[in-house]
């Protein structure tokens, strides 16, 4: 009946559906983007609370079913269904996003939303439990990882409810959780490629000291290449001899972080570290 490849697990518990919609704190003037509406169990509850819903559904059969469900009701005019893949879709304007979609696309979905402009107000998203816990993890938590820091750079994320498998039909293999993600507006003035480049280094071994992580040969080679490119494109003389290791360790010592570990550091620490590296013309992309 349902298409497993499209992760079609329909939310059958109306209390959970209502909980999700309530936690979106919708306003009557809102345009809501719903990703993967399926048969519309969330959609009909969203329609009650807002001005307009744009629902992106990949399966034409389910899109038709949803169309039929609202047909002849006052909500029909408020619903626009886009048939297609959310990942490829050009997104319309929206204030709030609500999504219960297959868990394989979680990470790409989050970053696609965070890159969207203008910045939306809020989103309520269902994910596999562990993915949700990684999104909200704080320094010191065992699940704190590159995903946590990258998403939390751009948004406030909060765990709002656990949802057991039996609330879905057919039940998925894994437990789920709902999170609310509110983008920071305006977005922080950070070059994300630089930031992520630094995070890739720090989180390879998040419990090692920064000093140790920055002694890895592949890391040093990458930083040296970037440094040489930077100097060449900015009309700067290269030091002769160039001791990249000493330069990098010098920055870590200067900001007092040589013995710190990524697992226990927060956004402000990383921002300070990135700024200190950039000041010495050391770049991560
Ligand atoms: N939201 C509904 C609910 O809560 O009952 C359905 C949830 S079901 C887990 C996921 C839905 O997303 C399915 O209707 C599926 O066809 C749709 N879907 C899967 N991949 C998609 C994609 N890339 N773009 C848009 N919709 C997608």
Coordinates of C-alpha atoms and ligand atoms in Angstrom, one line a residue:
X1 CA 0.0 0.0 0.0
X2 CA 2.7 2.5 1.1
X3 CA 5.9 3.1 -0.7
X4 CA 8.8 2.1 1.5
X5 CA 11.4 3.8 -0.7
X6 CA 9.7 7.1 0.0
X7 CA 9.7 6.4 3.7
X8 CA 5.9 6.5 3.8
X9 CA 5.0 6.0 7.5
X10 CA 1.8 7.8 8.1
X11 CA 1.3 9.5 11.4
X12 CA -1.9 7.9 12.7
X13 CA -2.1 9.3 16.2
X14 CA -4.2 12.5 16.1
X15 CA -2.8 13.6 19.4
X16 CA 0.7 13.6 18.2
X17 CA -0.3 15.4 15.0
X18 CA -2.1 18.1 17.0
X19 CA 0.9 18.4 19.3
X20 CA 3.2 19.0 16.3
X21 CA 0.9 21.7 14.9
X22 CA 0.4 23.3 18.3
X23 CA 4.2 23.5 18.9
X24 CA 4.5 25.5 15.6
X25 CA 2.6 28.4 17.2
X26 CA 1.0 29.3 13.9
X27 CA -0.5 32.8 13.3
X28 CA -3.6 33.4 11.1
X29 CA -1.4 35.3 8.7
X30 CA 1.2 32.6 8.3
X31 CA 2.2 30.8 5.1
X32 CA 3.3 27.3 6.0
X33 CA 5.6 25.0 4.0
X34 CA 4.8 21.4 4.6
X35 CA 7.2 18.8 3.4
X36 CA 5.9 15.3 2.6
X37 CA 2.2 15.8 3.6
X38 CA 1.3 12.2 2.7
X39 CA -2.4 11.7 3.1
X40 CA -2.6 15.0 5.0
X41 CA -3.0 14.1 8.6
X42 CA -0.9 17.1 9.6
X43 CA -2.1 19.2 6.7
X44 CA -5.7 19.4 7.7
X45 CA -4.7 20.6 11.2
X46 CA -2.3 23.1 9.9
X47 CA -4.9 24.5 7.5
X48 CA -7.1 25.4 10.5
X49 CA -4.5 27.7 11.9
X50 CA -3.0 29.7 9.0
X51 CA -3.6 31.6 5.9
X52 CA -2.0 29.3 3.4
X53 CA -0.2 25.9 3.1
X54 CA 2.2 25.0 0.4
X55 CA 2.7 21.2 0.5
X56 CA 5.5 19.5 -1.4
X57 CA 4.8 15.9 -2.0
X58 CA 6.8 13.5 -4.2
X59 CA 4.2 10.8 -4.6
X60 CA 1.5 11.9 -7.1
X61 CA -0.9 9.3 -5.8
X62 CA -0.7 10.7 -2.2
X63 CA -0.9 14.3 -3.6
X64 CA -4.2 13.3 -5.3
X65 CA -5.5 11.8 -2.1
X66 CA -4.7 14.9 -0.2
X67 CA -6.4 17.1 -2.9
X68 CA -9.5 14.9 -2.5
X69 CA -9.4 15.2 1.2
X70 CA -9.8 19.0 1.2
X71 CA -12.0 19.1 -1.9
X72 CA -15.2 21.0 -1.3
X73 CA -14.1 22.3 2.1
X74 CA -13.4 26.0 2.9
X75 CA -9.7 25.0 3.2
X76 CA -9.4 23.9 -0.4
X77 CA -8.4 27.5 -1.5
X78 CA -5.8 27.7 1.2
X79 CA -3.9 24.6 0.0
X80 CA -1.4 24.6 -2.8
X81 CA 0.2 21.2 -3.6
X82 CA 3.6 21.0 -5.3
X83 CA 4.2 17.6 -6.8
X84 CA 7.9 16.8 -6.7
X85 CA 11.1 16.2 -4.8
X86 CA 11.6 18.8 -2.0
X87 CA 15.4 18.5 -2.4
X88 CA 15.1 19.8 -5.9
X89 CA 12.3 22.2 -5.5
X90 CA 12.6 25.9 -5.6
X91 CA 11.0 26.8 -2.3
X92 CA 8.3 29.5 -2.1
X93 CA 8.1 32.2 0.6
X94 CA 7.1 30.7 4.0
X95 CA 6.9 31.7 7.6
X96 CA 6.9 28.3 9.2
X97 CA 7.9 24.8 8.0
X98 CA 6.4 21.6 9.2
X99 CA 7.8 18.3 8.1
X100 CA 7.6 14.6 8.7
X101 CA 9.7 13.1 5.9
X102 CA 11.9 10.1 5.4
X103 CA 14.9 10.1 7.6
X104 CA 17.5 9.6 4.9
X105 CA 17.0 13.2 3.8
X106 CA 17.2 14.7 7.3
X107 CA 20.6 16.4 7.1
X108 CA 20.2 17.8 3.6
X109 CA 16.7 19.0 4.5
X110 CA 18.0 20.9 7.6
X111 CA 20.7 22.7 5.6
X112 CA 18.3 23.4 2.7
X113 CA 16.0 25.1 5.1
X114 CA 18.8 27.1 6.8
X115 CA 20.1 28.4 3.5
X116 CA 16.6 29.6 2.5
X117 CA 16.0 33.3 2.2
X118 CA 14.3 35.3 3.5
X119 CA 14.9 33.6 6.8
X120 CA 11.7 31.9 8.1
X121 CA 10.4 32.3 11.6
X122 CA 10.3 28.7 12.9
X123 CA 10.0 25.1 12.0
X124 CA 8.8 21.9 13.6
X125 CA 10.4 18.8 12.2
X126 CA 10.2 15.1 12.9
X127 CA 13.4 13.1 12.8
X128 CA 14.9 9.8 13.9
X129 CA 15.5 10.0 17.6
X130 CA 19.3 10.0 17.5
X131 CA 19.5 12.6 14.7
X132 CA 17.2 14.9 16.8
X133 CA 19.4 14.4 19.8
X134 CA 22.5 15.3 17.8
X135 CA 20.8 18.5 16.6
X136 CA 20.2 19.6 20.2
X137 CA 23.3 18.3 21.8
X138 CA 25.3 20.7 24.0
X139 CA 29.1 20.8 24.8
X140 CA 29.9 17.8 27.0
X141 CA 27.0 15.7 25.7
X142 CA 28.1 12.4 24.2
X143 CA 26.2 13.1 20.9
X144 CA 27.7 16.6 20.5
X145 CA 29.2 16.6 17.0
X146 CA 29.8 18.6 13.9
X147 CA 26.1 18.5 13.0
X148 CA 25.2 20.0 16.4
X149 CA 27.6 23.0 16.1
X150 CA 26.9 23.6 12.5
X151 CA 23.1 23.7 12.9
X152 CA 23.3 25.6 16.2
X153 CA 25.5 28.3 14.5
X154 CA 22.4 29.2 12.4
X155 CA 19.5 28.2 14.6
X156 CA 18.2 27.6 18.1
X157 CA 17.1 24.0 18.3
X158 CA 14.9 22.5 21.0
X159 CA 13.7 18.9 21.5
X160 CA 9.9 19.0 21.9
X161 CA 8.6 15.5 22.0
X162 CA 9.4 11.9 21.7
X163 CA 7.3 9.9 19.3
X164 CA 7.3 6.1 19.5
X165 CA 7.1 3.8 16.5
X166 CA 3.6 2.7 17.1
X167 CA 2.2 6.1 16.3
X168 CA 2.9 5.4 12.6
X169 CA 1.4 3.1 10.1
X170 CA 3.3 1.0 9.1
X171 CA 5.6 1.5 12.1
X172 CA 9.2 2.4 11.2
X173 CA 12.3 0.6 12.5
X174 CA 13.4 3.4 14.7
X175 CA 12.1 5.8 17.4
X176 CA 11.4 9.4 16.4
X177 CA 11.5 12.8 18.0
X178 CA 10.1 16.2 17.1
X179 CA 12.3 19.3 17.3
X180 CA 11.6 23.0 16.9
X181 CA 14.3 24.9 14.9
X182 CA 14.3 28.7 14.9
X183 CA 16.8 30.3 12.6
X184 CA 18.9 33.1 14.0
X185 CA 17.9 36.3 12.3
X186 CA 20.0 38.0 11.1
X187 CA 22.2 35.0 10.4
X188 CA 25.7 35.2 12.0
X189 CA 28.2 36.9 9.8
X190 CA 30.4 33.8 9.4
X191 CA 31.9 32.3 6.3
X192 CA 30.3 28.8 6.6
X193 CA 32.9 27.1 4.4
X194 CA 35.7 28.4 6.7
X195 CA 33.7 27.5 9.8
X196 CA 32.9 24.0 8.6
X197 CA 36.5 23.5 7.5
X198 CA 37.6 24.2 11.1
X199 CA 34.9 21.9 12.5
X200 CA 36.0 19.1 10.3
X201 CA 39.4 19.2 11.9
X202 CA 38.2 19.6 15.4
X203 CA 35.6 16.9 15.3
X204 CA 37.6 14.1 13.7
X205 CA 38.7 13.4 17.3
X206 CA 36.6 15.6 19.4
X207 CA 38.0 14.3 22.7
X208 CA 41.6 14.9 21.7
X209 CA 43.3 18.3 22.5
X210 CA 43.3 20.9 19.8
X211 CA 47.0 20.8 19.9
X212 CA 47.0 17.1 19.0
X213 CA 44.4 17.4 16.3
X214 CA 46.4 20.2 14.6
X215 CA 49.5 18.0 14.5
X216 CA 48.0 15.5 12.0
X217 CA 50.0 15.4 8.8
X218 CA 47.0 15.7 6.4
X219 CA 45.7 18.7 8.4
X220 CA 49.0 20.5 8.3
X221 CA 49.4 19.8 4.6
X222 CA 46.0 21.2 3.9
X223 CA 46.6 24.3 6.0
X224 CA 50.0 24.9 4.4
X225 CA 48.5 24.7 0.9
X226 CA 45.8 27.1 1.8
X227 CA 48.3 29.5 3.4
X228 CA 50.5 29.5 0.3
X229 CA 47.5 30.2 -1.9
X230 CA 46.4 33.0 0.4
X231 CA 49.8 34.6 0.3
X232 CA 50.1 34.3 -3.4
X233 CA 46.7 35.8 -4.0
X234 CA 47.3 38.6 -1.5
X235 CA 50.7 39.7 -2.6
X236 CA 52.3 38.5 0.6
X237 CA 55.9 37.3 1.0
X238 CA 56.1 33.7 2.3
X239 CA 58.3 33.2 5.3
X240 CA 61.5 31.4 4.5
X241 CA 61.6 28.8 5.9
X242 CA 57.9 28.4 6.5
X243 CA 57.2 26.5 9.8
X244 CA 53.5 25.9 9.5
X245 CA 53.3 23.7 12.5
X246 CA 54.8 26.4 14.7
X247 CA 52.5 29.0 13.2
X248 CA 49.4 27.0 14.0
X249 CA 50.5 26.0 17.5
X250 CA 51.3 29.6 18.1
X251 CA 47.7 30.6 17.4
X252 CA 46.4 27.9 19.7
X253 CA 48.7 29.0 22.5
X254 CA 47.9 32.7 22.0
X255 CA 44.1 32.1 22.4
X256 CA 44.8 29.7 25.3
X257 CA 43.1 26.7 23.7
X258 CA 46.0 24.3 22.9
X259 CA 44.9 21.9 25.7
X260 CA 41.1 22.4 25.1
X261 CA 39.0 19.7 23.5
X262 CA 36.3 20.3 20.9
X263 CA 33.8 18.1 22.8
X264 CA 33.7 20.7 25.6
X265 CA 33.9 23.9 23.6
X266 CA 31.0 26.2 22.6
X267 CA 30.1 28.4 19.6
X268 CA 31.9 31.4 21.1
X269 CA 35.1 29.4 21.6
X270 CA 35.0 28.3 18.0
X271 CA 34.3 31.8 16.7
X272 CA 37.2 33.2 18.7
X273 CA 39.5 30.4 17.4
X274 CA 38.5 30.9 13.8
X275 CA 39.0 34.7 14.1
X276 CA 42.5 34.1 15.6
X277 CA 43.5 31.8 12.8
X278 CA 42.2 34.1 10.1
X279 CA 44.1 37.0 11.7
X280 CA 47.3 35.0 11.0
X281 CA 46.0 34.4 7.4
X282 CA 45.4 30.7 8.2
X283 CA 42.3 29.5 6.3
X284 CA 40.2 26.4 6.2
X285 CA 38.9 26.3 2.7
Ligands
LIG1 N1 3.5 13.9 6.8 C1 2.7 12.7 6.6 C2 2.2 12.2 8.0 O1 2.8 12.7 9.0 O2 1.4 11.3 8.1 C3 3.4 11.6 5.8 C4 4.7 11.2 6.5 S1 5.7 10.0 5.6 C5 6.9 9.6 6.8 C6 6.7 10.9 4.5 C7 6.1 11.6 3.2 O3 7.1 12.3 2.5 C8 5.5 10.6 2.2 O4 4.2 11.1 1.8 C9 6.5 10.6 1.1 O5 5.9 10.3 -0.2 C10 7.0 12.0 1.1 N2 8.3 12.2 0.6 C11 9.4 11.4 0.6 N3 10.5 11.9 0.1 C12 10.1 13.2 -0.3 C13 10.8 14.2 -1.0 N4 12.1 14.1 -1.3 N5 10.1 15.4 -1.3 C14 8.8 15.5 -1.0 N6 8.1 14.5 -0.3 C15 8.7 13.4 0.0

